[in-house]
Short mmCIF file of C-alpha atoms in Angstrom, two decimals:
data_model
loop_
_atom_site.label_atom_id
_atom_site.label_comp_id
_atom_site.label_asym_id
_atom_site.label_seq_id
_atom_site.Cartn_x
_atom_site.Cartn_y
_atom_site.Cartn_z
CA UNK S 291 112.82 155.50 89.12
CA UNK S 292 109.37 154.56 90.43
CA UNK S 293 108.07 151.29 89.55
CA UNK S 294 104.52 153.24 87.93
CA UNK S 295 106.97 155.67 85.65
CA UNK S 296 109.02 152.85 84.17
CA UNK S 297 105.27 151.12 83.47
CA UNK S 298 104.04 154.08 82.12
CA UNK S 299 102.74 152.97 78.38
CA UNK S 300 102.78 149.33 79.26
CA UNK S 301 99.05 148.02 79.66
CA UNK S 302 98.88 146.54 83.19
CA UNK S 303 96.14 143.22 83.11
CA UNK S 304 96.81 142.40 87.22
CA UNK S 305 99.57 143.70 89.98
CA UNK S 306 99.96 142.68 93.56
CA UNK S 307 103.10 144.98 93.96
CA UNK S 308 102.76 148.76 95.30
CA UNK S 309 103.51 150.89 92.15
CA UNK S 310 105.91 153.37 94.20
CA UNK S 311 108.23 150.88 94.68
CA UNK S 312 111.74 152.37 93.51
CA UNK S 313 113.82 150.58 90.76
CA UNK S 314 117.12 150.90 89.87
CA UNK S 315 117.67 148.49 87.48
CA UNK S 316 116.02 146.27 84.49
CA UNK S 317 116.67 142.98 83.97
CA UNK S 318 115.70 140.05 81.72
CA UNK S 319 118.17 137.55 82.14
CA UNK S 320 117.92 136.40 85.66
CA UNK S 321 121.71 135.39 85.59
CA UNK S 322 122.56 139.73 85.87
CA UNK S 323 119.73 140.33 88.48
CA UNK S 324 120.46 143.00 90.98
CA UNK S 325 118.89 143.87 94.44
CA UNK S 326 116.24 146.46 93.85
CA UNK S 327 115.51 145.33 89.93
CA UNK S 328 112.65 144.71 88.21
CA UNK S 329 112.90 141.29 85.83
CA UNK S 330 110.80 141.03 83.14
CA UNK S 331 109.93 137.19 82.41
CA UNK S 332 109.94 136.70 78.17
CA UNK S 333 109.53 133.13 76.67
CA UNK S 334 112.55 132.45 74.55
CA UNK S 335 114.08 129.57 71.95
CA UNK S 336 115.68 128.22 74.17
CA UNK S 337 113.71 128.81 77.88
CA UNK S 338 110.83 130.75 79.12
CA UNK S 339 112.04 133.49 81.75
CA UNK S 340 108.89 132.62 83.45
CA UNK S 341 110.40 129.59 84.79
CA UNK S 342 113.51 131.75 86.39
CA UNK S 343 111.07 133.82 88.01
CA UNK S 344 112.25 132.28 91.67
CA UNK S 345 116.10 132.80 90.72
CA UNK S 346 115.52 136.75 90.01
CA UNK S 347 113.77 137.28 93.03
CA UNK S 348 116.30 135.27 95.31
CA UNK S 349 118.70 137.88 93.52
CA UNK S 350 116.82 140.25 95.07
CA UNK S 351 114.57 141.19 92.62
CA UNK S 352 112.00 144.11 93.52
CA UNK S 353 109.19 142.70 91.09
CA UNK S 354 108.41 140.79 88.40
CA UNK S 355 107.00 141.61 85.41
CA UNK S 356 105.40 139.07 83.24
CA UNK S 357 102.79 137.16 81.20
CA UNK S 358 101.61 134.06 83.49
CA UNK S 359 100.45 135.16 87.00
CA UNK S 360 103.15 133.19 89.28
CA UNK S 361 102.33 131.40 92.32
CA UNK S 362 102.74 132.00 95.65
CA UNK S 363 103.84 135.22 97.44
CA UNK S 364 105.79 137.18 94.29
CA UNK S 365 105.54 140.94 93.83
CA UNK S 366 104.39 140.78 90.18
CA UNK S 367 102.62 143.35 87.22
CA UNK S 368 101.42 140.97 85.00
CA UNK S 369 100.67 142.26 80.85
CA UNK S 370 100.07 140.82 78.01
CA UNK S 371 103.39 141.30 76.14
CA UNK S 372 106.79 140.88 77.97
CA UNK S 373 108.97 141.74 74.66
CA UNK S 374 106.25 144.97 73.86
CA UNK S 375 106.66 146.20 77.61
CA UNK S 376 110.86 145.59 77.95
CA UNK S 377 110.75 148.18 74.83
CA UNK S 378 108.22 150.69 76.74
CA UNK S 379 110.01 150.14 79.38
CA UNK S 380 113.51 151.05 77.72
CA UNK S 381 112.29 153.96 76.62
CA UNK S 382 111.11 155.51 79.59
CA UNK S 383 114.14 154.23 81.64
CA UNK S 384 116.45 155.69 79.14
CA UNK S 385 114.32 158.78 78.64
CA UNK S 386 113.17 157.99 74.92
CA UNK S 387 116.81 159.51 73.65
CA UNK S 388 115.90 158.30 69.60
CA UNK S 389 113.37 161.40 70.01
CA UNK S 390 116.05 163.08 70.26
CA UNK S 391 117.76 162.14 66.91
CA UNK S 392 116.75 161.47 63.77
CA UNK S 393 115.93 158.40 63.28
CA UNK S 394 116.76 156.00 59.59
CA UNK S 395 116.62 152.07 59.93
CA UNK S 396 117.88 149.98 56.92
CA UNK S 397 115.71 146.33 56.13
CA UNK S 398 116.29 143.92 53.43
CA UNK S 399 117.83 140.47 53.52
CA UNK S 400 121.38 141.77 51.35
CA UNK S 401 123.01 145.19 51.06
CA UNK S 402 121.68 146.97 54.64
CA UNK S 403 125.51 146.85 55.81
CA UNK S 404 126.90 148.70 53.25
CA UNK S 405 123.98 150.98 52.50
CA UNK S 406 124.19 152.22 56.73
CA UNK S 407 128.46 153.31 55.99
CA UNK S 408 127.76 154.89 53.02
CA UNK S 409 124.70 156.64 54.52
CA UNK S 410 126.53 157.53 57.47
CA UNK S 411 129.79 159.34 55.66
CA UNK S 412 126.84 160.86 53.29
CA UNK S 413 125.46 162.23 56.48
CA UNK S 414 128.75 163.52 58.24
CA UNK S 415 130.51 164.61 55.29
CA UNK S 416 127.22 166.70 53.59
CA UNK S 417 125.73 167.62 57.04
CA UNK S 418 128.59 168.25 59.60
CA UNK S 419 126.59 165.24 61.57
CA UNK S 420 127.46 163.16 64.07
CA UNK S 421 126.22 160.02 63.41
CA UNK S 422 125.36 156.52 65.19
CA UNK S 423 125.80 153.55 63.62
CA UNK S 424 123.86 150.29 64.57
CA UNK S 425 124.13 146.96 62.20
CA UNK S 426 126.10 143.62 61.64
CA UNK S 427 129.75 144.34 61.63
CA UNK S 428 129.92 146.78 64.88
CA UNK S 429 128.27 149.99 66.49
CA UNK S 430 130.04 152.93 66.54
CA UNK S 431 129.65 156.53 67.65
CA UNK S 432 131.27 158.94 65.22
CA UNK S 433 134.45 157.03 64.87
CA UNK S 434 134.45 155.31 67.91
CA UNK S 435 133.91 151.21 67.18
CA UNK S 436 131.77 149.51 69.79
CA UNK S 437 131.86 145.56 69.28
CA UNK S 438 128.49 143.63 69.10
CA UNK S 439 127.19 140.23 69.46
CA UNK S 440 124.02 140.80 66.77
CA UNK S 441 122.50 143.40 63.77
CA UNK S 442 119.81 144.78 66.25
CA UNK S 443 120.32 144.40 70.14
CA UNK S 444 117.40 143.28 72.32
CA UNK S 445 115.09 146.80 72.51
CA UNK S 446 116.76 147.58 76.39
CA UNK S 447 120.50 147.57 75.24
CA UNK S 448 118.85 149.26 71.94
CA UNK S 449 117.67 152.13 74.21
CA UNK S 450 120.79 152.24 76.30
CA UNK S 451 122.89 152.38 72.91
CA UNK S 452 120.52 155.09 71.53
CA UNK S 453 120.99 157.43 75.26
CA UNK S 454 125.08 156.85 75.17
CA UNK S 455 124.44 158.26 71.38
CA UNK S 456 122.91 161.21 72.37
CA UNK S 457 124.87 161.49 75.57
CA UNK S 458 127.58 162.02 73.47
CA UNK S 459 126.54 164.47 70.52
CA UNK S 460 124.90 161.88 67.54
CA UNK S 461 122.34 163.82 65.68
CA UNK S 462 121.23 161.10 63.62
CA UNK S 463 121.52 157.34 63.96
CA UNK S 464 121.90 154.72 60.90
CA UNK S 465 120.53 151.25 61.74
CA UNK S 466 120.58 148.06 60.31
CA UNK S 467 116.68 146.57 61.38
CA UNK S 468 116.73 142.78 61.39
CA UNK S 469 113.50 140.63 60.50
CA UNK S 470 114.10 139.38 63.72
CA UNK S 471 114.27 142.64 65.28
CA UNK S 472 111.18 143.56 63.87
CA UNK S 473 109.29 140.51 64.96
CA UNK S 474 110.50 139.83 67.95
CA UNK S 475 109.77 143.82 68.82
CA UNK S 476 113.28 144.91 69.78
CA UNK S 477 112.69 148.43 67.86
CA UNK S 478 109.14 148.27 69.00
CA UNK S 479 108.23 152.13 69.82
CA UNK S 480 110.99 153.43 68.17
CA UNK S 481 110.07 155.84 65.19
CA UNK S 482 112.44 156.23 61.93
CA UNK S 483 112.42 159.29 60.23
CA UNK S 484 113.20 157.15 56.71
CA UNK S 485 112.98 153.44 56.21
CA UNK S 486 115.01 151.62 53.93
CA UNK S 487 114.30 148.56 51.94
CA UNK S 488 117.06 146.93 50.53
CA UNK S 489 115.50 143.60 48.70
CA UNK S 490 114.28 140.18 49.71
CA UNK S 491 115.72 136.87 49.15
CA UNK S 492 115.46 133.65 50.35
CA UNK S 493 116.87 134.06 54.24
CA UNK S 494 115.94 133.04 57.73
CA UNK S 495 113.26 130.85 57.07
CA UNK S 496 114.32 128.43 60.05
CA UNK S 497 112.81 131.45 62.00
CA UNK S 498 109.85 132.90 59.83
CA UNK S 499 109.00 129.39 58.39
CA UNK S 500 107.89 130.94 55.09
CA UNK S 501 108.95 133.65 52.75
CA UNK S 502 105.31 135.48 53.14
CA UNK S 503 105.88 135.72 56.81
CA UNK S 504 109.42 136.55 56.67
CA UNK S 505 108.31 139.59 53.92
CA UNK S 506 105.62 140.67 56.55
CA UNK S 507 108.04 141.12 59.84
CA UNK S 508 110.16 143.97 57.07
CA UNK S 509 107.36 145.54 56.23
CA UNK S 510 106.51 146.25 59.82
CA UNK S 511 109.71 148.95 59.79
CA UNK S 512 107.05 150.57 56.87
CA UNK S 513 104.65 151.35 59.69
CA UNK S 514 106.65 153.47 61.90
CA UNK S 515 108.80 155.60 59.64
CA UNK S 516 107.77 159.37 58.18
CA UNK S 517 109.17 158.13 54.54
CA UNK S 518 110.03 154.50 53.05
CA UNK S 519 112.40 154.48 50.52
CA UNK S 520 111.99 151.12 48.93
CA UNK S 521 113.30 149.12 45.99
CA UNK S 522 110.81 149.18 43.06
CA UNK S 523 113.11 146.65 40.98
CA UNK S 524 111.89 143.75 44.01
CA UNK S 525 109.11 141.68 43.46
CA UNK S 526 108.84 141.62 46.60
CA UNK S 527 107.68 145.55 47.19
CA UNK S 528 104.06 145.71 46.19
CA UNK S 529 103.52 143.32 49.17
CA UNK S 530 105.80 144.52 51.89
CA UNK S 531 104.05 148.19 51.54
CA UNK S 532 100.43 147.20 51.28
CA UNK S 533 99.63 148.45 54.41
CA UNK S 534 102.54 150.85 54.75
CA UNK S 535 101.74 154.23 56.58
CA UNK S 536 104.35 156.23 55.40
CA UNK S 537 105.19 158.40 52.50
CA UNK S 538 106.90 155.92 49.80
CA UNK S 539 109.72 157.39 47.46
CA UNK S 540 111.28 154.55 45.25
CA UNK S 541 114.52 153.64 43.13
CA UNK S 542 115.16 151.07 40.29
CA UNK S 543 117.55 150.79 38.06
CA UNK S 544 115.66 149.08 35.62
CA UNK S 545 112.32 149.96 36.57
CA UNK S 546 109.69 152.72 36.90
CA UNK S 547 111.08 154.42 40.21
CA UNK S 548 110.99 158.46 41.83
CA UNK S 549 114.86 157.75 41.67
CA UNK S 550 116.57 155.73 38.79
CA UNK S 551 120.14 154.88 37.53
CA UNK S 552 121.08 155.46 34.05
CA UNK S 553 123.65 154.50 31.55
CA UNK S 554 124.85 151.85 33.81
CA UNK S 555 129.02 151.60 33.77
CA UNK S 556 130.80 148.95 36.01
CA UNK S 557 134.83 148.72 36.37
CA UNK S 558 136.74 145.84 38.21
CA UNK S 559 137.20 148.39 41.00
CA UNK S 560 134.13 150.58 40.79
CA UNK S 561 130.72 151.44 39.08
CA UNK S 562 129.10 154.69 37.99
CA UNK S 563 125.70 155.75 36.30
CA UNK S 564 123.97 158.39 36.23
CA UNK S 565 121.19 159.39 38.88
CA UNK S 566 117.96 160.64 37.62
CA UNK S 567 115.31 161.83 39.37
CA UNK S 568 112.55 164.47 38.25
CA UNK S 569 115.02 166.81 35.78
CA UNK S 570 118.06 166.31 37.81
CA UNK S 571 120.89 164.27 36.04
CA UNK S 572 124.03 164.02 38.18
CA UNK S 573 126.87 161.64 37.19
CA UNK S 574 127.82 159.32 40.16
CA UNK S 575 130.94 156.91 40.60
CA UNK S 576 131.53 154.55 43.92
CA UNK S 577 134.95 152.95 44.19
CA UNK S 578 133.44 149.42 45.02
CA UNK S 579 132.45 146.89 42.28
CA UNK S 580 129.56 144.79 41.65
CA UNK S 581 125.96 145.62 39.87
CA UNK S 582 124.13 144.75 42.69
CA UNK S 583 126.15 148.45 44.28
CA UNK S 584 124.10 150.50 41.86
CA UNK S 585 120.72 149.55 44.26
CA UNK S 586 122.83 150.34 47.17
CA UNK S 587 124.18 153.57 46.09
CA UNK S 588 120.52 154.38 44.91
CA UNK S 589 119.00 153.78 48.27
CA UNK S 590 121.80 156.01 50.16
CA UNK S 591 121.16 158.99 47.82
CA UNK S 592 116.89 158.39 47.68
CA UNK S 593 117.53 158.29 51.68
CA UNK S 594 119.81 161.49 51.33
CA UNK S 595 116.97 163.03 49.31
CA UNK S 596 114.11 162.40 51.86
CA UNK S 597 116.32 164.18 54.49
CA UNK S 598 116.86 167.02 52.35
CA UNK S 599 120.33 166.47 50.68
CA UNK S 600 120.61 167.46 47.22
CA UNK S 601 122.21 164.50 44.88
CA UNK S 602 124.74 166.32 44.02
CA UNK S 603 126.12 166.67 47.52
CA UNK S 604 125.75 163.02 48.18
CA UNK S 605 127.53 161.87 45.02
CA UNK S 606 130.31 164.42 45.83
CA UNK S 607 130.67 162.48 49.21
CA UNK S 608 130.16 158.98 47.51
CA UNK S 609 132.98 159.92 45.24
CA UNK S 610 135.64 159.24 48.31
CA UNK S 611 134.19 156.72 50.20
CA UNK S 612 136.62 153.93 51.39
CA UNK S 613 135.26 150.13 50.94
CA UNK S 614 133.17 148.52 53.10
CA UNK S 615 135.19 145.49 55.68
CA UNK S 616 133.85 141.94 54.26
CA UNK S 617 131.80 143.58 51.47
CA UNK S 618 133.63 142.85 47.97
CA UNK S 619 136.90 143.46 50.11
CA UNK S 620 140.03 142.85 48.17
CA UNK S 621 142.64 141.14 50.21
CA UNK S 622 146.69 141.72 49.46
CA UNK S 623 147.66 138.99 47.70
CA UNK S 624 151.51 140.11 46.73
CA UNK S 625 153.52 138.55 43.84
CA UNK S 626 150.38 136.45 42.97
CA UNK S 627 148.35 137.41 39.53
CA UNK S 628 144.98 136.34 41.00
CA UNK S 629 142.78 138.22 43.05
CA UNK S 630 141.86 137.58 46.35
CA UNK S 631 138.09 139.00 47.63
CA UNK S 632 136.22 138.33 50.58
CA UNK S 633 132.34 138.54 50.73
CA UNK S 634 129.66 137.95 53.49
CA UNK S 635 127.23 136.35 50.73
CA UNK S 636 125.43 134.18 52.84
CA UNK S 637 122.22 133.56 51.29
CA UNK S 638 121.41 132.36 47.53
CA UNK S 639 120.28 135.70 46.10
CA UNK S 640 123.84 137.63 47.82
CA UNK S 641 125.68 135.07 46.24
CA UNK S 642 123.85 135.02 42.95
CA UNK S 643 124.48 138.96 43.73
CA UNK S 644 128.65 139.17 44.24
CA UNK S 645 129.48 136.14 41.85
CA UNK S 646 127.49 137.80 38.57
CA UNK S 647 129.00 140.56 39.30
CA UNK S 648 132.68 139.26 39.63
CA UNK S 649 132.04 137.32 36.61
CA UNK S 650 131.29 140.52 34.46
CA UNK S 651 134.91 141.28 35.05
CA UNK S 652 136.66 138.87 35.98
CA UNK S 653 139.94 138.25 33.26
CA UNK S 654 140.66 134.30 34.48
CA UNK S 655 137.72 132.30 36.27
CA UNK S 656 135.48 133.39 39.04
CA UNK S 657 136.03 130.95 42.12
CA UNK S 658 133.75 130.40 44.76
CA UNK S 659 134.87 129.25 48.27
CA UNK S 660 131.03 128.77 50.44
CA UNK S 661 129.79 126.57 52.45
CA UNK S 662 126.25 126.94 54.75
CA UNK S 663 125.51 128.07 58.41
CA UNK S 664 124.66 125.23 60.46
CA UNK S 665 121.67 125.30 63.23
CA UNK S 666 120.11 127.82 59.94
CA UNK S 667 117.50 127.15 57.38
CA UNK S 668 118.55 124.14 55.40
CA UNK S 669 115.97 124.74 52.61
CA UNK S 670 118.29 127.25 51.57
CA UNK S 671 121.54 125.29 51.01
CA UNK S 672 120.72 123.35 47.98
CA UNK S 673 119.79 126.93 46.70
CA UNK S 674 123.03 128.26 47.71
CA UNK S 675 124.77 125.30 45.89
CA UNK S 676 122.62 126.16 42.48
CA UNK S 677 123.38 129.90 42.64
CA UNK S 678 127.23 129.37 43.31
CA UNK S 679 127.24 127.00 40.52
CA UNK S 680 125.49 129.21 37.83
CA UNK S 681 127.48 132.40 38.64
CA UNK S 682 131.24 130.80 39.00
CA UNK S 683 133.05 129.08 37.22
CA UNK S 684 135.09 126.43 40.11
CA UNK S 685 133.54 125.87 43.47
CA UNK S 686 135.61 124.91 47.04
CA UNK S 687 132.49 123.58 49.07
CA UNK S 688 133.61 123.84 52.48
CA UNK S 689 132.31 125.06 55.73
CA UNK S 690 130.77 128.32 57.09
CA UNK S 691 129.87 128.42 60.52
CA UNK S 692 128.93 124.85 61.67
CA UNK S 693 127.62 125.75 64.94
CA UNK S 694 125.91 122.47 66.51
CA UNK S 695 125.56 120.27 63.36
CA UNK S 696 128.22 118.10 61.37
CA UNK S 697 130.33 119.91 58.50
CA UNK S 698 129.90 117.20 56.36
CA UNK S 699 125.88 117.03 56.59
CA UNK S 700 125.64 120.36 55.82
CA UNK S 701 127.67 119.66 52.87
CA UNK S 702 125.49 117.14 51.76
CA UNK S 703 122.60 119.47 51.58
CA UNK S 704 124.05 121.96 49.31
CA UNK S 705 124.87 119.51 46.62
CA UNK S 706 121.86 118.52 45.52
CA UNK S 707 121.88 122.02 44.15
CA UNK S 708 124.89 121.44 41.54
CA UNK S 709 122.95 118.39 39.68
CA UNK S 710 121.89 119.06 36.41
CA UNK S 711 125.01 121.73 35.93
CA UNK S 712 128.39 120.71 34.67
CA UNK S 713 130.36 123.52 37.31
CA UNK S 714 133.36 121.98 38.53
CA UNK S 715 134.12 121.40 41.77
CA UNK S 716 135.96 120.23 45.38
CA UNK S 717 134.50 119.18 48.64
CA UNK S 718 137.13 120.47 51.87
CA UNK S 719 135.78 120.59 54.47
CA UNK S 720 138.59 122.30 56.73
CA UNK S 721 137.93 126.08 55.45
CA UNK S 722 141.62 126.99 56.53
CA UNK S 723 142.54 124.03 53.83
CA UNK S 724 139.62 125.29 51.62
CA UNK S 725 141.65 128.61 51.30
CA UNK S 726 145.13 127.17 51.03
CA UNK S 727 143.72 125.17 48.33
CA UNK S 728 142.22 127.96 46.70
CA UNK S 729 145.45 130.24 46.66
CA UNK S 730 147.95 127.27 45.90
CA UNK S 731 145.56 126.36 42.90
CA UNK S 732 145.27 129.74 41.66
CA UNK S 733 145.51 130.79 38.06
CA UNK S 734 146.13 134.43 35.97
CA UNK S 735 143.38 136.33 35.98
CA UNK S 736 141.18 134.04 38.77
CA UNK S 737 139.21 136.10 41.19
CA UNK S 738 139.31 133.98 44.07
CA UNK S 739 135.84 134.96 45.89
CA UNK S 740 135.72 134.09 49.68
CA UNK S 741 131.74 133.62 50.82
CA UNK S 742 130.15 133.65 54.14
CA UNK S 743 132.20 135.45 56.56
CA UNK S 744 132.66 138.37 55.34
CA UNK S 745 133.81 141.28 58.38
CA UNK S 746 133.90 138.17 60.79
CA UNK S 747 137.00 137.12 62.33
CA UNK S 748 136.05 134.00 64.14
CA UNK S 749 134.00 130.27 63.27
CA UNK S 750 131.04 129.16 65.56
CA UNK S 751 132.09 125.45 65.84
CA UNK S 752 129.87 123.78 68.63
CA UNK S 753 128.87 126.45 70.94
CA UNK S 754 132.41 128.46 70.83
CA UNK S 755 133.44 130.84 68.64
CA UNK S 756 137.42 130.22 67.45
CA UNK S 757 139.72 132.76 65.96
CA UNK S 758 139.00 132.92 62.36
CA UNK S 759 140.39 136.23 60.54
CA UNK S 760 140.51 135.02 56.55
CA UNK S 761 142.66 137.85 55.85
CA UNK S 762 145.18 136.38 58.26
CA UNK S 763 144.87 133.01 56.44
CA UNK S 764 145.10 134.41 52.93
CA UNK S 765 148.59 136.45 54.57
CA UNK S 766 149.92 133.25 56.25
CA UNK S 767 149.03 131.16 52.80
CA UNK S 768 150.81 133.71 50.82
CA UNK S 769 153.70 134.39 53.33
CA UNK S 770 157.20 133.52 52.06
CA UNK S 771 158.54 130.35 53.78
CA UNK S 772 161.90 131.27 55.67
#
């Protein structure tokens, strides 16, 4: 592809490099350079690609695209936004395939994981759709699994993703749209035919610094979609759609709302309520506990609606729907009377979220196993520790992912939280022990909630990720001895 085609939509400030030059490849990383490339320089966290300018070209870099004008003799286009211009530039490499499909990206700091599976069987079992699937616990295409490495790729995978998709039959693609996605502009250009907003809790402030800012980078998804279909129980709403541009449909279940849930019923193994919108009353039921599903079921079928799909068909569909991996996931637990579920509750209002509603119907105690993310916002750990202490009944504080910093500092921030409340609990620090603990210590009736990892099967100690599967544990724990 010509150099000028591949730039076409990306405002060009300066260029010393002749526009017909072919390209074959894009690059950003410097490390995967290839003769005849383009590499476009972005500042990151951890480095500025600016300063690898000299390593992509000894590659053999064709030109450079970037934000400083570099010295010497360097075939450069220089704009005014690297991470704007690798999205153009996606597009028009890839041949703008999401125009191709429609389009329906999922924000909100709990529930987008869950909301995208149900969505997507809604869509294939009520449509006869293929359907794309982009979020935390893997990509897939139709029922093919495709492992990643984060929620939202960076916006040139994104657009390769999105032209295997249509290369291969999806109609429609579900997406999970991270904060940082949105404000680091990795789904910049890319248009959603609904937007989802899930609700907003305390998350990712290490990256957004405050809860305003981190409430303005969701509500960008609100300015490229045709409909939002947003959560009017949040307090959060009225200021993430201020200056929406899209057609706004809303759900509640205990508030004013276009789409609400009625007469409220939850089970130890599911919930149902009826769905009311306008004059339509239509009895649903979702075989996967918790209160906090009734907001996720009501976003799937107000999502369902805005793409023409009566309620009736989607609550047929929800009806069947197998449980989400790492969401409220009950894990064998043979010959034991306890029950074993694991959770990805990672923030204070998803754990506030899963533990209420384990409580509600929970026979023995409601045990919480958590710990905190390390190299993560630590203003949120002492909150963690609060919200696991007023919605269980014995807390294992242990670790998460500790990445960089020290287990037991980490640990030391959360329990500030518990003063003030008379919750029991134990500090282990070794999560594998945390669990044996748990299951050797278990009574009748406990619900033994696991929080944090949720789908994952590994723990980010230092810079490596080890082998972590907490079903495994929980099977080795509970295996006979021989």
């Amino acid at each position: 592809m010509k150099l000028k085609e591949l730039l076409q939509g990306v405002p060009i400030l300066a260029a010393n490099v002749d526009l017909e030059t072919e390209i074959g490849s894009v690059h950003y990383d410097s490390r995967t350079v290839r003769p005849g490339g383009l590499f476009v320089a972005m500042a990151g966290f951890a480095a500025d690609g600016h300063a690898f300018i000299g390593k992509a070209l000894a590659s053999g870099a064709a030109a450079v695209l970037c934000e400083k004008e570099p010295e010497g003799e360097i075939p450069y286009v220089r704009t005014d936004n690297s991470r704007r211009a690798l999205a153009v530039i996606g597009g028009n490499f890839y041949g703008h395939p999401a125009e191709a499909m429609t389009m329906i990206g999922v924000t909100g700091t709990n529930g987008k994981t869950t909301t995208t599976y149900l969505l997507k069987a809604v869509l294939e079992k009520a449509l006869g759709a293929k359907v794309g699937l982009i979020g935390t616990n893997q990509n897939m295409i139709g029922e093919e699994i495709i492992p990643t490495e984060r929620t939202t790729p960076e916006s040139f995978e994104l657009q390769g993703l999105f032209a295997r998709m249509r290369r291969e039959g999806c109609t429609h693609v579900v997406m999970e749209v991270s904060s940082h996605a949105l404000a680091l502009d990795r789904v910049y250009g890319v248009f959603y035919k609904v937007g989802i907003f899930t609700n907003l809790t305390q998350d990712h402030l290490d990256f957004h610094g405050t809860m305003e800012d981190y409430c303005a980078a969701k509500a960008l998804l609100f300015r490229n979609c045709e409909t939002g279909v947003c959560n009017a129980g949040d307090p959060w709403t009225p200021r993430l759609l201020e200056n929406a541009s899209c057609r706004v449909f809303t759900y509640a279940e205990a508030a004013e709302a276009d789409l609400r849930a009625e007469d409220v019923r939850l089970g130890p193994d599911h919930i149902a309520f009826t769905a009311a919108a306008g004059d339509s009353r239509v009895p649903v039921r979702v075989n996967i506990p918790g209160r906090f599903m009734v907001s996720n079921v009501l976003d799937v079928l107000g999502a369902a609606l805005a793409l023409g799909i009566p309620l009736e068909k989607s609550a047929a569909v929800l009806a069947d729907v197998p449980h989400v991996k790492g969401r409220v996931e009950v894990v064998p637990t043979p010959g034991r009377d306890y029950t074993v579920l694991i959770d990805y509750a990672h923030s204070p209002g998803s754990l506030e979220n899963v533990l209420s509603s384990v409580r509600g119907f929970a026979k023995g105690r409601t045990v919480a196993l958590f710990g905190c993310g390390g190299d993560r916002d630590k203003l949120k750990r002492p909150k963690m520790g609060r919200a696991a202490a007023e919605n269980a009944d014995f807390l294992v504080i242990t670790t998460d992912n500790p990445r960089t910093e020290k287990p037991a500092d980490i640990i030391a921030d959360i329990l500030p939280g518990l003063e003030g409340l008379d919750t029991p609990y134990t500090v282990i620090e070794d999560r594998r022990e945390a669990i044996r603990w748990c299951l050797d210590h278990g009574q009748p009736g406990d619900v033994i909630v696991l929080c944090g990892k949720g789908h994952e099967t590994y723990q980010e100690v230092g810079r490596e990720k080890r082998h972590m599967d907490e079903r495994e544990i929980v099977a080795d724990c509970l295996r006979p001895a021989p």
